[in-house]
PDB file of C-alpha atoms in Angstrom:
ATOM      1  CA  UNK A 220      57.610  51.321  87.484  1.00  0.00           C
ATOM      2  CA  UNK A 221      57.059  53.861  89.918  1.00  0.00           C
ATOM      3  CA  UNK A 222      60.147  53.499  91.942  1.00  0.00           C
ATOM      4  CA  UNK A 223      62.695  53.974  88.677  1.00  0.00           C
ATOM      5  CA  UNK A 224      60.469  57.073  87.905  1.00  0.00           C
ATOM      6  CA  UNK A 225      60.504  58.773  91.081  1.00  0.00           C
ATOM      7  CA  UNK A 226      64.598  57.551  90.926  1.00  0.00           C
ATOM      8  CA  UNK A 227      65.175  59.406  87.774  1.00  0.00           C
ATOM      9  CA  UNK A 228      62.897  62.231  88.923  1.00  0.00           C
ATOM     10  CA  UNK A 229      65.425  62.454  91.910  1.00  0.00           C
ATOM     11  CA  UNK A 230      68.546  61.913  89.353  1.00  0.00           C
ATOM     12  CA  UNK A 231      67.363  64.909  88.029  1.00  0.00           C
ATOM     13  CA  UNK A 232      66.845  67.313  90.763  1.00  0.00           C
ATOM     14  CA  UNK A 233      70.805  66.390  91.794  1.00  0.00           C
ATOM     15  CA  UNK A 234      71.484  67.335  88.147  1.00  0.00           C
ATOM     16  CA  UNK A 235      74.077  70.245  88.147  1.00  0.00           C
ATOM     17  CA  UNK A 236      74.295  72.751  86.041  1.00  0.00           C
ATOM     18  CA  UNK A 237      77.730  72.021  84.151  1.00  0.00           C
ATOM     19  CA  UNK A 238      75.730  68.429  82.966  1.00  0.00           C
ATOM     20  CA  UNK A 239      72.723  70.579  81.567  1.00  0.00           C
ATOM     21  CA  UNK A 240      75.677  72.431  79.706  1.00  0.00           C
ATOM     22  CA  UNK A 241      77.660  69.471  78.750  1.00  0.00           C
ATOM     23  CA  UNK A 242      74.470  67.612  77.274  1.00  0.00           C
ATOM     24  CA  UNK A 243      73.081  71.096  75.509  1.00  0.00           C
ATOM     25  CA  UNK A 244      75.824  71.729  73.961  1.00  0.00           C
ATOM     26  CA  UNK A 245      76.352  67.546  72.905  1.00  0.00           C
ATOM     27  CA  UNK A 246      72.585  68.034  70.866  1.00  0.00           C
ATOM     28  CA  UNK A 247      73.610  71.477  69.497  1.00  0.00           C
ATOM     29  CA  UNK A 248      76.611  69.908  67.792  1.00  0.00           C
ATOM     30  CA  UNK A 249      74.511  67.194  66.683  1.00  0.00           C
ATOM     31  CA  UNK A 250      72.324  69.352  65.432  1.00  0.00           C
ATOM     32  CA  UNK A 251      74.461  71.541  63.760  1.00  0.00           C
ATOM     33  CA  UNK A 252      76.241  68.030  62.244  1.00  0.00           C
ATOM     34  CA  UNK A 253      72.572  67.771  60.729  1.00  0.00           C
ATOM     35  CA  UNK A 254      72.568  70.553  58.564  1.00  0.00           C
ATOM     36  CA  UNK A 255      76.488  70.409  57.838  1.00  0.00           C
ATOM     37  CA  UNK A 256      77.340  73.252  59.843  1.00  0.00           C
ATOM     38  CA  UNK A 257      81.228  73.813  60.482  1.00  0.00           C
ATOM     39  CA  UNK A 258      79.802  75.268  64.144  1.00  0.00           C
ATOM     40  CA  UNK A 259      79.350  71.818  65.280  1.00  0.00           C
ATOM     41  CA  UNK A 260      83.107  71.518  66.040  1.00  0.00           C
ATOM     42  CA  UNK A 261      83.622  74.213  68.879  1.00  0.00           C
ATOM     43  CA  UNK A 262      80.346  73.030  70.217  1.00  0.00           C
ATOM     44  CA  UNK A 263      81.357  70.021  70.332  1.00  0.00           C
ATOM     45  CA  UNK A 264      84.798  70.685  72.008  1.00  0.00           C
ATOM     46  CA  UNK A 265      83.590  72.553  74.139  1.00  0.00           C
ATOM     47  CA  UNK A 266      80.729  70.404  75.737  1.00  0.00           C
ATOM     48  CA  UNK A 267      83.206  67.518  75.565  1.00  0.00           C
ATOM     49  CA  UNK A 268      85.670  68.973  77.906  1.00  0.00           C
ATOM     50  CA  UNK A 269      82.833  69.942  80.539  1.00  0.00           C
ATOM     51  CA  UNK A 270      81.808  65.641  79.947  1.00  0.00           C
ATOM     52  CA  UNK A 271      85.381  64.918  80.584  1.00  0.00           C
ATOM     53  CA  UNK A 272      85.585  66.978  83.974  1.00  0.00           C
ATOM     54  CA  UNK A 273      82.397  65.452  85.332  1.00  0.00           C
ATOM     55  CA  UNK A 274      83.233  62.008  84.119  1.00  0.00           C
ATOM     56  CA  UNK A 275      86.616  61.850  85.944  1.00  0.00           C
ATOM     57  CA  UNK A 276      84.676  63.156  89.003  1.00  0.00           C
ATOM     58  CA  UNK A 277      82.243  59.662  88.528  1.00  0.00           C
ATOM     59  CA  UNK A 278      85.648  57.547  87.877  1.00  0.00           C
ATOM     60  CA  UNK A 279      84.777  56.956  84.552  1.00  0.00           C
ATOM     61  CA  UNK A 280      88.218  56.708  83.345  1.00  0.00           C
ATOM     62  CA  UNK A 281      88.015  54.925  80.105  1.00  0.00           C
ATOM     63  CA  UNK A 282      85.226  56.906  78.938  1.00  0.00           C
ATOM     64  CA  UNK A 283      87.560  60.256  80.437  1.00  0.00           C
ATOM     65  CA  UNK A 284      90.191  58.951  77.667  1.00  0.00           C
ATOM     66  CA  UNK A 285      87.595  58.661  74.926  1.00  0.00           C
ATOM     67  CA  UNK A 286      85.979  62.267  75.121  1.00  0.00           C
ATOM     68  CA  UNK A 287      89.528  63.201  74.909  1.00  0.00           C
ATOM     69  CA  UNK A 288      90.014  61.313  71.580  1.00  0.00           C
ATOM     70  CA  UNK A 289      87.118  62.843  70.680  1.00  0.00           C
ATOM     71  CA  UNK A 290      88.273  66.426  71.517  1.00  0.00           C
ATOM     72  CA  UNK A 291      91.722  65.503  69.515  1.00  0.00           C
ATOM     73  CA  UNK A 292      89.515  64.763  66.399  1.00  0.00           C
ATOM     74  CA  UNK A 293      86.582  67.344  66.441  1.00  0.00           C
ATOM     75  CA  UNK A 294      90.143  70.018  65.887  1.00  0.00           C
ATOM     76  CA  UNK A 295      91.823  67.277  63.133  1.00  0.00           C
ATOM     77  CA  UNK A 296      87.588  67.456  61.814  1.00  0.00           C
ATOM     78  CA  UNK A 297      87.690  71.390  61.895  1.00  0.00           C
ATOM     79  CA  UNK A 298      90.527  71.806  60.295  1.00  0.00           C
ATOM     80  CA  UNK A 299      90.207  69.146  57.451  1.00  0.00           C
ATOM     81  CA  UNK A 300      86.781  70.778  56.792  1.00  0.00           C
ATOM     82  CA  UNK A 301      88.289  73.984  56.510  1.00  0.00           C
ATOM     83  CA  UNK A 302      90.497  72.723  53.852  1.00  0.00           C
ATOM     84  CA  UNK A 303      88.417  70.224  51.933  1.00  0.00           C
ATOM     85  CA  UNK A 304      84.981  71.363  52.080  1.00  0.00           C
ATOM     86  CA  UNK A 305      84.519  71.465  48.721  1.00  0.00           C
ATOM     87  CA  UNK A 306      86.126  68.566  47.897  1.00  0.00           C
ATOM     88  CA  UNK A 307      83.183  65.226  47.095  1.00  0.00           C
ATOM     89  CA  UNK A 308      82.779  63.081  50.003  1.00  0.00           C
ATOM     90  CA  UNK A 309      84.366  59.859  50.743  1.00  0.00           C
ATOM     91  CA  UNK A 310      81.807  57.216  49.205  1.00  0.00           C
ATOM     92  CA  UNK A 311      80.481  54.677  51.666  1.00  0.00           C
ATOM     93  CA  UNK A 312      81.057  51.491  52.075  1.00  0.00           C
ATOM     94  CA  UNK A 313      80.544  48.026  53.622  1.00  0.00           C
ATOM     95  CA  UNK A 314      83.479  46.592  55.470  1.00  0.00           C
ATOM     96  CA  UNK A 315      85.590  44.509  54.501  1.00  0.00           C
ATOM     97  CA  UNK A 316      86.410  41.127  56.297  1.00  0.00           C
ATOM     98  CA  UNK A 317      89.907  42.456  57.186  1.00  0.00           C
ATOM     99  CA  UNK A 318      88.130  45.663  58.547  1.00  0.00           C
ATOM    100  CA  UNK A 319      85.813  43.367  61.006  1.00  0.00           C
ATOM    101  CA  UNK A 320      88.499  41.983  61.821  1.00  0.00           C
ATOM    102  CA  UNK A 321      90.605  45.231  62.852  1.00  0.00           C
ATOM    103  CA  UNK A 322      87.076  46.070  64.443  1.00  0.00           C
ATOM    104  CA  UNK A 323      86.904  43.327  66.697  1.00  0.00           C
ATOM    105  CA  UNK A 324      90.875  43.329  67.104  1.00  0.00           C
ATOM    106  CA  UNK A 325      90.188  47.456  68.360  1.00  0.00           C
ATOM    107  CA  UNK A 326      87.401  46.436  70.632  1.00  0.00           C
ATOM    108  CA  UNK A 327      88.681  43.036  72.334  1.00  0.00           C
ATOM    109  CA  UNK A 328      92.440  44.255  72.761  1.00  0.00           C
ATOM    110  CA  UNK A 329      91.093  47.964  74.055  1.00  0.00           C
ATOM    111  CA  UNK A 330      88.604  46.141  76.376  1.00  0.00           C
ATOM    112  CA  UNK A 331      91.895  44.449  78.400  1.00  0.00           C
ATOM    113  CA  UNK A 332      93.961  47.829  77.906  1.00  0.00           C
ATOM    114  CA  UNK A 333      91.438  50.086  79.280  1.00  0.00           C
ATOM    115  CA  UNK A 334      90.838  47.235  81.961  1.00  0.00           C
ATOM    116  CA  UNK A 335      94.239  46.645  82.974  1.00  0.00           C
ATOM    117  CA  UNK A 336      94.936  50.665  83.137  1.00  0.00           C
ATOM    118  CA  UNK A 337      91.979  51.748  85.503  1.00  0.00           C
ATOM    119  CA  UNK A 338      92.346  48.712  87.611  1.00  0.00           C
ATOM    120  CA  UNK A 339      95.691  49.907  88.174  1.00  0.00           C
ATOM    121  CA  UNK A 340      95.482  53.621  88.611  1.00  0.00           C
ATOM    122  CA  UNK A 341      97.786  54.560  91.501  1.00  0.00           C
ATOM    123  CA  UNK A 342      94.925  55.401  94.352  1.00  0.00           C
ATOM    124  CA  UNK A 343      97.186  58.475  95.478  1.00  0.00           C
ATOM    125  CA  UNK A 344      96.006  60.436  92.559  1.00  0.00           C
ATOM    126  CA  UNK A 345      92.829  58.298  91.569  1.00  0.00           C
ATOM    127  CA  UNK A 346      89.669  56.906  93.275  1.00  0.00           C
ATOM    128  CA  UNK A 347      88.965  53.271  92.427  1.00  0.00           C
ATOM    129  CA  UNK A 348      86.994  52.499  89.818  1.00  0.00           C
ATOM    130  CA  UNK A 349      83.756  50.362  90.827  1.00  0.00           C
ATOM    131  CA  UNK A 350      83.079  49.432  87.052  1.00  0.00           C
ATOM    132  CA  UNK A 351      86.408  48.720  85.501  1.00  0.00           C
ATOM    133  CA  UNK A 352      85.107  46.317  83.090  1.00  0.00           C
ATOM    134  CA  UNK A 353      82.128  48.101  81.556  1.00  0.00           C
ATOM    135  CA  UNK A 354      83.706  51.302  81.569  1.00  0.00           C
ATOM    136  CA  UNK A 355      86.321  49.501  79.960  1.00  0.00           C
ATOM    137  CA  UNK A 356      83.466  48.191  77.187  1.00  0.00           C
ATOM    138  CA  UNK A 357      81.748  51.130  76.605  1.00  0.00           C
ATOM    139  CA  UNK A 358      84.934  52.692  75.610  1.00  0.00           C
ATOM    140  CA  UNK A 359      86.374  49.598  73.180  1.00  0.00           C
ATOM    141  CA  UNK A 360      83.333  49.855  70.983  1.00  0.00           C
ATOM    142  CA  UNK A 361      83.096  53.157  70.714  1.00  0.00           C
ATOM    143  CA  UNK A 362      86.667  53.083  69.024  1.00  0.00           C
ATOM    144  CA  UNK A 363      86.376  50.646  66.892  1.00  0.00           C
ATOM    145  CA  UNK A 364      83.357  52.709  65.842  1.00  0.00           C
ATOM    146  CA  UNK A 365      84.758  55.679  65.422  1.00  0.00           C
ATOM    147  CA  UNK A 366      87.709  53.737  63.113  1.00  0.00           C
ATOM    148  CA  UNK A 367      85.034  52.943  60.717  1.00  0.00           C
ATOM    149  CA  UNK A 368      83.402  56.040  61.266  1.00  0.00           C
ATOM    150  CA  UNK A 369      86.509  57.747  59.665  1.00  0.00           C
ATOM    151  CA  UNK A 370      86.699  55.324  56.699  1.00  0.00           C
ATOM    152  CA  UNK A 371      83.334  55.861  55.736  1.00  0.00           C
ATOM    153  CA  UNK A 372      82.125  52.217  57.104  1.00  0.00           C
ATOM    154  CA  UNK A 373      78.458  51.310  56.964  1.00  0.00           C
ATOM    155  CA  UNK A 374      79.095  48.907  60.467  1.00  0.00           C
ATOM    156  CA  UNK A 375      80.148  52.118  62.345  1.00  0.00           C
ATOM    157  CA  UNK A 376      76.754  52.514  63.611  1.00  0.00           C
ATOM    158  CA  UNK A 377      76.763  49.037  64.753  1.00  0.00           C
ATOM    159  CA  UNK A 378      80.103  49.400  66.818  1.00  0.00           C
ATOM    160  CA  UNK A 379      78.962  52.805  68.165  1.00  0.00           C
ATOM    161  CA  UNK A 380      75.439  51.743  69.547  1.00  0.00           C
ATOM    162  CA  UNK A 381      76.501  48.639  71.266  1.00  0.00           C
ATOM    163  CA  UNK A 382      78.598  51.323  73.015  1.00  0.00           C
ATOM    164  CA  UNK A 383      75.424  53.574  73.470  1.00  0.00           C
ATOM    165  CA  UNK A 384      73.927  50.298  74.422  1.00  0.00           C
ATOM    166  CA  UNK A 385      76.118  49.464  77.595  1.00  0.00           C
ATOM    167  CA  UNK A 386      76.432  53.044  78.496  1.00  0.00           C
ATOM    168  CA  UNK A 387      73.220  54.082  78.957  1.00  0.00           C
ATOM    169  CA  UNK A 388      72.568  52.028  82.622  1.00  0.00           C
ATOM    170  CA  UNK A 389      76.227  52.732  83.374  1.00  0.00           C
ATOM    171  CA  UNK A 390      75.657  56.262  82.700  1.00  0.00           C
ATOM    172  CA  UNK A 391      72.117  56.295  85.444  1.00  0.00           C
ATOM    173  CA  UNK A 392      74.325  54.198  87.820  1.00  0.00           C
ATOM    174  CA  UNK A 393      76.500  56.399  87.490  1.00  0.00           C
ATOM    175  CA  UNK A 394      73.761  59.186  88.400  1.00  0.00           C
ATOM    176  CA  UNK A 395      74.252  60.986  85.165  1.00  0.00           C
ATOM    177  CA  UNK A 396      70.758  61.170  84.234  1.00  0.00           C
ATOM    178  CA  UNK A 397      71.162  63.692  81.376  1.00  0.00           C
ATOM    179  CA  UNK A 398      73.913  61.883  79.713  1.00  0.00           C
ATOM    180  CA  UNK A 399      71.985  58.753  79.463  1.00  0.00           C
ATOM    181  CA  UNK A 400      69.178  60.488  77.724  1.00  0.00           C
ATOM    182  CA  UNK A 401      71.600  62.412  75.920  1.00  0.00           C
ATOM    183  CA  UNK A 402      73.167  58.337  74.859  1.00  0.00           C
ATOM    184  CA  UNK A 403      69.177  57.745  74.419  1.00  0.00           C
ATOM    185  CA  UNK A 404      69.520  59.902  71.806  1.00  0.00           C
ATOM    186  CA  UNK A 405      72.608  59.034  69.974  1.00  0.00           C
ATOM    187  CA  UNK A 406      71.498  55.714  69.961  1.00  0.00           C
ATOM    188  CA  UNK A 407      68.295  56.123  67.717  1.00  0.00           C
ATOM    189  CA  UNK A 408      69.734  58.765  65.755  1.00  0.00           C
ATOM    190  CA  UNK A 409      72.449  55.705  64.750  1.00  0.00           C
ATOM    191  CA  UNK A 410      69.534  53.188  64.043  1.00  0.00           C
ATOM    192  CA  UNK A 411      68.242  55.803  61.734  1.00  0.00           C
ATOM    193  CA  UNK A 412      72.498  56.677  60.236  1.00  0.00           C
ATOM    194  CA  UNK A 413      72.515  53.062  59.585  1.00  0.00           C
ATOM    195  CA  UNK A 414      69.593  52.603  57.102  1.00  0.00           C
ATOM    196  CA  UNK A 415      70.254  55.869  55.658  1.00  0.00           C
ATOM    197  CA  UNK A 416      73.649  55.013  55.062  1.00  0.00           C
ATOM    198  CA  UNK A 417      72.888  51.597  53.687  1.00  0.00           C
ATOM    199  CA  UNK A 418      70.053  53.405  51.380  1.00  0.00           C
ATOM    200  CA  UNK A 419      72.422  55.281  50.054  1.00  0.00           C
ATOM    201  CA  UNK A 420      75.391  52.527  49.535  1.00  0.00           C
ATOM    202  CA  UNK A 421      72.254  50.616  48.077  1.00  0.00           C
ATOM    203  CA  UNK A 422      71.379  53.351  45.514  1.00  0.00           C
ATOM    204  CA  UNK A 423      75.128  53.357  44.662  1.00  0.00           C
ATOM    205  CA  UNK A 424      75.341  50.016  43.654  1.00  0.00           C
ATOM    206  CA  UNK A 425      72.292  50.230  41.389  1.00  0.00           C
ATOM    207  CA  UNK A 426      74.389  52.978  39.305  1.00  0.00           C
ATOM    208  CA  UNK A 427      77.379  51.619  39.302  1.00  0.00           C
ATOM    209  CA  UNK A 428      75.106  48.012  38.036  1.00  0.00           C
ATOM    210  CA  UNK A 429      73.675  50.373  35.556  1.00  0.00           C
TER     211      UNK A 429
END
């Protein structure tokens, strides 16, 4: 136990100010999202851009691509929010059988594609990754989760937390302790989100039943 604590403290001491800033912006984004504040988007975009730089430095290429997608979706969400903020939100529902199949396909095919891309990156420009399979798994399951989140499907939290579960040890291994702590925080938020959404779905069913 003391060994792991000492290792964690040592990693914290070696943490750069950029990592502190990226994590602070990530927490800010989550808190702003909790109160439906549109400023969550600029905070998220800046934090994600910094994160891409940090992830590239430690050769987590699939996660870097994933974070690039986060930026694209944040810009889209920002514009969409401005245009549609006065309209009622899409209802939360459970995934259909086809949506489950698509989500699993995204996870599996995405893993294969990311793994292949990482393994075949030109060494002239990129330092070879020593965790291509793990990196690919974290990103492919997050892609599936984000697809379900966009469709307001309750199972998005399951796929996102599979990604979070494997991301935590990977981030500690790559000496990104603050990223790991942020991911643990997001893991807890996702559990809370799942049960909150489940409560809403069941309440909606009761209303329809009446």
